[in-house]
PDB file of C-alpha atoms in Angstrom:
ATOM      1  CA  UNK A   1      19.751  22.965  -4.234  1.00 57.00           C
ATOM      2  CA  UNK A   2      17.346  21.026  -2.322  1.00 69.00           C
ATOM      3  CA  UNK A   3      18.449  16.854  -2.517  1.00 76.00           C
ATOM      4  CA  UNK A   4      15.261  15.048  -4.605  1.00 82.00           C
ATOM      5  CA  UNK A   5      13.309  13.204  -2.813  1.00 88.00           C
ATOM      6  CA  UNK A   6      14.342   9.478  -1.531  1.00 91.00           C
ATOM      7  CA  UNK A   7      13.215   6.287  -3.441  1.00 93.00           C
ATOM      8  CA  UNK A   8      11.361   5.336  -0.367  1.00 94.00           C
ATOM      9  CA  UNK A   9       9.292   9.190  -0.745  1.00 94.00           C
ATOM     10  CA  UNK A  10       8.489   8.278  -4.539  1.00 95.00           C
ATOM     11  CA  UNK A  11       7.468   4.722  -4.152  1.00 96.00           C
ATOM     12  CA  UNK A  12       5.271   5.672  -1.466  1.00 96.00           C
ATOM     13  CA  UNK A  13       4.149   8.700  -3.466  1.00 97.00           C
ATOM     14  CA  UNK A  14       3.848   6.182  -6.470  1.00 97.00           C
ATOM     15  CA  UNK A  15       1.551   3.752  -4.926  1.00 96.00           C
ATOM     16  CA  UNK A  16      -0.506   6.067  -3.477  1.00 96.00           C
ATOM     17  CA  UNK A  17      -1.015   7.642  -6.545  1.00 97.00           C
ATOM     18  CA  UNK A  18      -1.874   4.436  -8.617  1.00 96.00           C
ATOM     19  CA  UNK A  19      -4.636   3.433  -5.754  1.00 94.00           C
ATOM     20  CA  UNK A  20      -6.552   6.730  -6.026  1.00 95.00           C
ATOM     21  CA  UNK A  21      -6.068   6.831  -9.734  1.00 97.00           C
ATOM     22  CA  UNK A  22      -7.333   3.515  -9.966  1.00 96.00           C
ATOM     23  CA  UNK A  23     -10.027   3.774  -7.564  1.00 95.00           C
ATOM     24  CA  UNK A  24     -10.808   7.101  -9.789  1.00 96.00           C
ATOM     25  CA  UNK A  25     -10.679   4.951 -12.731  1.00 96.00           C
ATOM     26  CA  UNK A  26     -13.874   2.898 -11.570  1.00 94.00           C
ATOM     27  CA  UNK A  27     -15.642   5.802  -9.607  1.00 92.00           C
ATOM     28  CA  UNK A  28     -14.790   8.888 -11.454  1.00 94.00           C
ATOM     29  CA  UNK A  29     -15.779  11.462  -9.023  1.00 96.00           C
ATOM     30  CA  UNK A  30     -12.131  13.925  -9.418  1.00 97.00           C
ATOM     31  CA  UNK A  31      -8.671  14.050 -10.420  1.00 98.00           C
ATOM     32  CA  UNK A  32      -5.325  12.895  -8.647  1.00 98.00           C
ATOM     33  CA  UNK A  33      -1.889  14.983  -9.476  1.00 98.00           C
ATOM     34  CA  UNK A  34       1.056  14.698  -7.822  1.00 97.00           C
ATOM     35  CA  UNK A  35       4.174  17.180  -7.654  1.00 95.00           C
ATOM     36  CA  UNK A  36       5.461  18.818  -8.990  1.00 95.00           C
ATOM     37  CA  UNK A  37       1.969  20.548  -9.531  1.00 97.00           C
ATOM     38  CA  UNK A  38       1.548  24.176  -8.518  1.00 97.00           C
ATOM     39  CA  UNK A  39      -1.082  24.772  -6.246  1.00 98.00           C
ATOM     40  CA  UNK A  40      -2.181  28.330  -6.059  1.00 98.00           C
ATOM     41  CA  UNK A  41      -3.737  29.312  -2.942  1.00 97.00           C
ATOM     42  CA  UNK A  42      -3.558  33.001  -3.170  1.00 95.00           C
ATOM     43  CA  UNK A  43      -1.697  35.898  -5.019  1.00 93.00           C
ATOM     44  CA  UNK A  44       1.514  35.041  -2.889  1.00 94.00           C
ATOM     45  CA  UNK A  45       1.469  31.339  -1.871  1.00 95.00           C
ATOM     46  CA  UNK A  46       1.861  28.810  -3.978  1.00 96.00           C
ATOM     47  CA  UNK A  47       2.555  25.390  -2.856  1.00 96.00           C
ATOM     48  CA  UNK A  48       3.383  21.855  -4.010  1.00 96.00           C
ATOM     49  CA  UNK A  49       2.171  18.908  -2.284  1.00 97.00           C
ATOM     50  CA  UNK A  50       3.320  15.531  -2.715  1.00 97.00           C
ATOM     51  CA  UNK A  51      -0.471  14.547  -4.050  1.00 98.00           C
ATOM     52  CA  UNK A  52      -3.060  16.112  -4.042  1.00 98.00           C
ATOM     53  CA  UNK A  53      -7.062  15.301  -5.278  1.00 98.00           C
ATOM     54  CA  UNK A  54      -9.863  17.611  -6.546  1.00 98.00           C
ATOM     55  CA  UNK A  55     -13.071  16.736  -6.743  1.00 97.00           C
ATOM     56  CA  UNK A  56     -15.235  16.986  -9.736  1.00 97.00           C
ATOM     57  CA  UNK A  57     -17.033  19.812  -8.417  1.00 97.00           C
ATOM     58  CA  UNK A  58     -13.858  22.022  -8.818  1.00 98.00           C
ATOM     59  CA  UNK A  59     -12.796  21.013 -11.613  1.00 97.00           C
ATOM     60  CA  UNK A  60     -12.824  24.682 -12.585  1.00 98.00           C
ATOM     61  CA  UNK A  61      -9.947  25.128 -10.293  1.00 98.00           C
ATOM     62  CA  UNK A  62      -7.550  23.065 -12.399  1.00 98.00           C
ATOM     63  CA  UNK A  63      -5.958  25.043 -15.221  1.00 98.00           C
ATOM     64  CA  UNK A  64      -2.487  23.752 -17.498  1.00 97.00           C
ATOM     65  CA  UNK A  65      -0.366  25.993 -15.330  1.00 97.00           C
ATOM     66  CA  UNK A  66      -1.523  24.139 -11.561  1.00 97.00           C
ATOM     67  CA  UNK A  67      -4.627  24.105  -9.726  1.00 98.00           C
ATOM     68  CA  UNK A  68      -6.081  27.534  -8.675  1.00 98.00           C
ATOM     69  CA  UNK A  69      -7.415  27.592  -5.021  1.00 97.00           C
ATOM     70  CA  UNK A  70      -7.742  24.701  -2.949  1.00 98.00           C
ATOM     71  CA  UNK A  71      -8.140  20.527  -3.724  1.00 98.00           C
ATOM     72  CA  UNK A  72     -10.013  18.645  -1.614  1.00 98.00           C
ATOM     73  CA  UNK A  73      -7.514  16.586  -0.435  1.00 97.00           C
ATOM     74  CA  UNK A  74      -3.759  17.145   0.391  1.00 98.00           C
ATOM     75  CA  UNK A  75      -0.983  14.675   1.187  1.00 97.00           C
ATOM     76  CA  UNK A  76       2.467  15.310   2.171  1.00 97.00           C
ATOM     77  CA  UNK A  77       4.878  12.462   2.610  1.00 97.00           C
ATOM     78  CA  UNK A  78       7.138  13.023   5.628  1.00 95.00           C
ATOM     79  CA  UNK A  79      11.238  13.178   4.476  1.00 91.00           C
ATOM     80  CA  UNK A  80      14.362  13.790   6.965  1.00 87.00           C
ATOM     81  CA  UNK A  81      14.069  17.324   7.701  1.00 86.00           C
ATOM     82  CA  UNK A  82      10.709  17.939   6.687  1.00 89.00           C
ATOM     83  CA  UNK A  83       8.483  17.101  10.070  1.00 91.00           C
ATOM     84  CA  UNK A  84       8.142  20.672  11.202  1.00 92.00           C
ATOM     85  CA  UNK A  85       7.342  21.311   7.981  1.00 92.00           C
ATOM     86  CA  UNK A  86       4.670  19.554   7.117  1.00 93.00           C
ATOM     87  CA  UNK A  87       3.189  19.092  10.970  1.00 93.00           C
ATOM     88  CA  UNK A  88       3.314  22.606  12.116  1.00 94.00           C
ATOM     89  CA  UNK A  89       3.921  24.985   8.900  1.00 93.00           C
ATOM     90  CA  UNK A  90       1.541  23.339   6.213  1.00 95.00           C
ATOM     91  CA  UNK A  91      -1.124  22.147   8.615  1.00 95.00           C
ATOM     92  CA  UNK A  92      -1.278  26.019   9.363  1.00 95.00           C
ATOM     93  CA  UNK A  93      -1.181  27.286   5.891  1.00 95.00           C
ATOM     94  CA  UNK A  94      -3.668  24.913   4.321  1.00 97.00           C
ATOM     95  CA  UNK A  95      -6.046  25.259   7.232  1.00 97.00           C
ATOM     96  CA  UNK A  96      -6.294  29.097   6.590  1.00 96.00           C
ATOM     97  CA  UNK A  97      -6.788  28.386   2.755  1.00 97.00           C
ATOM     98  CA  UNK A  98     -10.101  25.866   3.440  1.00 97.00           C
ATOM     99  CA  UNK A  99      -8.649  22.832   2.190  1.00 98.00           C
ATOM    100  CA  UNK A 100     -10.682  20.352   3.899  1.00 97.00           C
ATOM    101  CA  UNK A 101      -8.908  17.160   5.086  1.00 96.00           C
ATOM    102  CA  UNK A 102      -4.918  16.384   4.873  1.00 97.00           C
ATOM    103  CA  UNK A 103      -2.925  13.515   5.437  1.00 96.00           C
ATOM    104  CA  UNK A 104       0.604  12.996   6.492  1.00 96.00           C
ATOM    105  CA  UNK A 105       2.453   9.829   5.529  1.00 96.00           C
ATOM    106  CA  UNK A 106       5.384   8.778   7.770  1.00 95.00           C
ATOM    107  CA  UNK A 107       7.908   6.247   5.890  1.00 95.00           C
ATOM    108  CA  UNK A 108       9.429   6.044   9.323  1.00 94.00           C
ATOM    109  CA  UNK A 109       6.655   4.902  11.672  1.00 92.00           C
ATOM    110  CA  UNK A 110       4.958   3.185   8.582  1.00 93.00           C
ATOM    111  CA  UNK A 111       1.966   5.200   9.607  1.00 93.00           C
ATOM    112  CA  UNK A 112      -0.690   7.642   8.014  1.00 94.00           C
ATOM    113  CA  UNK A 113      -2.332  10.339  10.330  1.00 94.00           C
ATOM    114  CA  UNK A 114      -5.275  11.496   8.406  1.00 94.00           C
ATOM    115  CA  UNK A 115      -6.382  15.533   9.553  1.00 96.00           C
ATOM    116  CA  UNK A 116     -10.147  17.280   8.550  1.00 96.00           C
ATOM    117  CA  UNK A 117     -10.690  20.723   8.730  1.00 97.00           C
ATOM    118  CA  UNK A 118     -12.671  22.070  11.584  1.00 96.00           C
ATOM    119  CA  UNK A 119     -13.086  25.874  11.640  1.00 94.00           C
ATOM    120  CA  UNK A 120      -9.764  27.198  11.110  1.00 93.00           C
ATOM    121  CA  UNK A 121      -7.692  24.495  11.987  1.00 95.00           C
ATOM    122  CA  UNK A 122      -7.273  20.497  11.208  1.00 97.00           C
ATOM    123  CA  UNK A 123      -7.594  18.129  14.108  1.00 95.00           C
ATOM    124  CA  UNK A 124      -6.606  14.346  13.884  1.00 95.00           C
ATOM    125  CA  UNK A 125      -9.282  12.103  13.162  1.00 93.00           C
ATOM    126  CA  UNK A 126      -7.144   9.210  12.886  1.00 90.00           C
ATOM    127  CA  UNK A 127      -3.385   7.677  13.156  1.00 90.00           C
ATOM    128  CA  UNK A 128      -3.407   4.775  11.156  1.00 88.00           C
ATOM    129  CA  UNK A 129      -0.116   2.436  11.226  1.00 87.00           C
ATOM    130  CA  UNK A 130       0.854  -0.414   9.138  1.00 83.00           C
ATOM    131  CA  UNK A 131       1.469  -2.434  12.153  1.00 82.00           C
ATOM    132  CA  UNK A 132      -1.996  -2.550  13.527  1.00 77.00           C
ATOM    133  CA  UNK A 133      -2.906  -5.055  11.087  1.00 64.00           C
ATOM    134  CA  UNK A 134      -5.818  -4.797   8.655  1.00 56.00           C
ATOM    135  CA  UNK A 135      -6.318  -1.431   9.009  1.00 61.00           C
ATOM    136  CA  UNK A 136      -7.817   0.701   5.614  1.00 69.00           C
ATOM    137  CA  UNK A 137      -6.894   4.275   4.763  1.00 77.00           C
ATOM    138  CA  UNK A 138     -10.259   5.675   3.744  1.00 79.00           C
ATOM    139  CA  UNK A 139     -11.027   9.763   2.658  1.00 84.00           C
ATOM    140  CA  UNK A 140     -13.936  11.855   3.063  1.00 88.00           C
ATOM    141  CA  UNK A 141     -13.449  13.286  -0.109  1.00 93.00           C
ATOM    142  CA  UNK A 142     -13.120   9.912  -2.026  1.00 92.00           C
ATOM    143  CA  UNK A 143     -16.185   8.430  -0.423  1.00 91.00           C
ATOM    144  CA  UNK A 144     -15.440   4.170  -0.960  1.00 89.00           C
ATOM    145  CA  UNK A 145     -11.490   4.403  -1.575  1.00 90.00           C
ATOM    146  CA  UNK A 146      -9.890   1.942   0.984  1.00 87.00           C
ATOM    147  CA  UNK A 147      -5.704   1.717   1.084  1.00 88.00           C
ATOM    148  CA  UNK A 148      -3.880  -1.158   2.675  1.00 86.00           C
ATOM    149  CA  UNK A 149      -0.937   0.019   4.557  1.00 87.00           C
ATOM    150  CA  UNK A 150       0.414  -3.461   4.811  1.00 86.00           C
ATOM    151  CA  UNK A 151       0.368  -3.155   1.166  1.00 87.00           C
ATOM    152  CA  UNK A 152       1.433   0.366   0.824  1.00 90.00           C
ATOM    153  CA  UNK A 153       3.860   0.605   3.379  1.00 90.00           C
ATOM    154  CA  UNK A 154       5.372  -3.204   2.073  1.00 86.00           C
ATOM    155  CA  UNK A 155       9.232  -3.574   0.899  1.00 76.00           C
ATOM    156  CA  UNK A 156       9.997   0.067   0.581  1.00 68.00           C
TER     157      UNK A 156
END
């Protein structure tokens, strides 16, 4: 069995949920689920990310079984042993399926690198750590959302 996922992973996961949901809340432009939701990128892969956003405009992807081709935002939170997973592997696979920006959160360096798709392939637009002060998290796809790491990354 795979070990669940550490209290550090879900708080992070937790507060990053309840600051798009909230931002969603005032500017309701999409949805925000978080695993374990089914995200089915083709006949054969189907994938879970930690959270993941859709924007209004494909709403028609979402179904009660998962979301059916690709959100418009992905985030994967980084746990011991998954690195190469979700900085080589993923990148790859979400890349070829057209998902357009994707973050990686690192508990570890209390940093956020934040990816956008570019052809076939992501390339960092920004590595944004907790210790550089008053630094904001913001998303193409949620034009207007702003995260504090300080305040995300704080007593975890």
């Amino acid at each position: 069995m795979t070990p669940a996922p550490t209290v550090t992973h879900q708080t992070l996961l937790g507060r990053l949920f309840a600051a798009i949901f909230n931002f969603l809340a005032t500017s309701p432009i999409g949805t925000v689920l978080f695993a374990p939701t089914d995200v089915v990128l083709s006949e054969i892969t189907v994938v879970q990310p930690d959270l993941l956003f859709v924007a209004r405009e494909h709403h028609d992807r979402i179904a009660e079984d998962g979301v059916h081709g690709p959100p418009d935002l992905v985030i994967e939170i980084l746990s011991i042993g998954s690195r190469h997973r979700d900085e080589v592997i993923k990148p790859r696979l979400y890349a070829q399926h057209g998902i357009p920006e994707y973050w990686i959160v690192d508990p570890f360096c209390e940093a956020v690198s934040v990816y956008l798709l570019e052809g076939d392939r992501y390339r960092k637009v920004a590595e944004i750590s907790a210790a550089d002060g008053d630094l904001l998290l913001t998303s193409s796809p949620l034009p207007g959302l702003s995260i504090d790491l300080a305040g995300l990354f704080g007593h975890v």
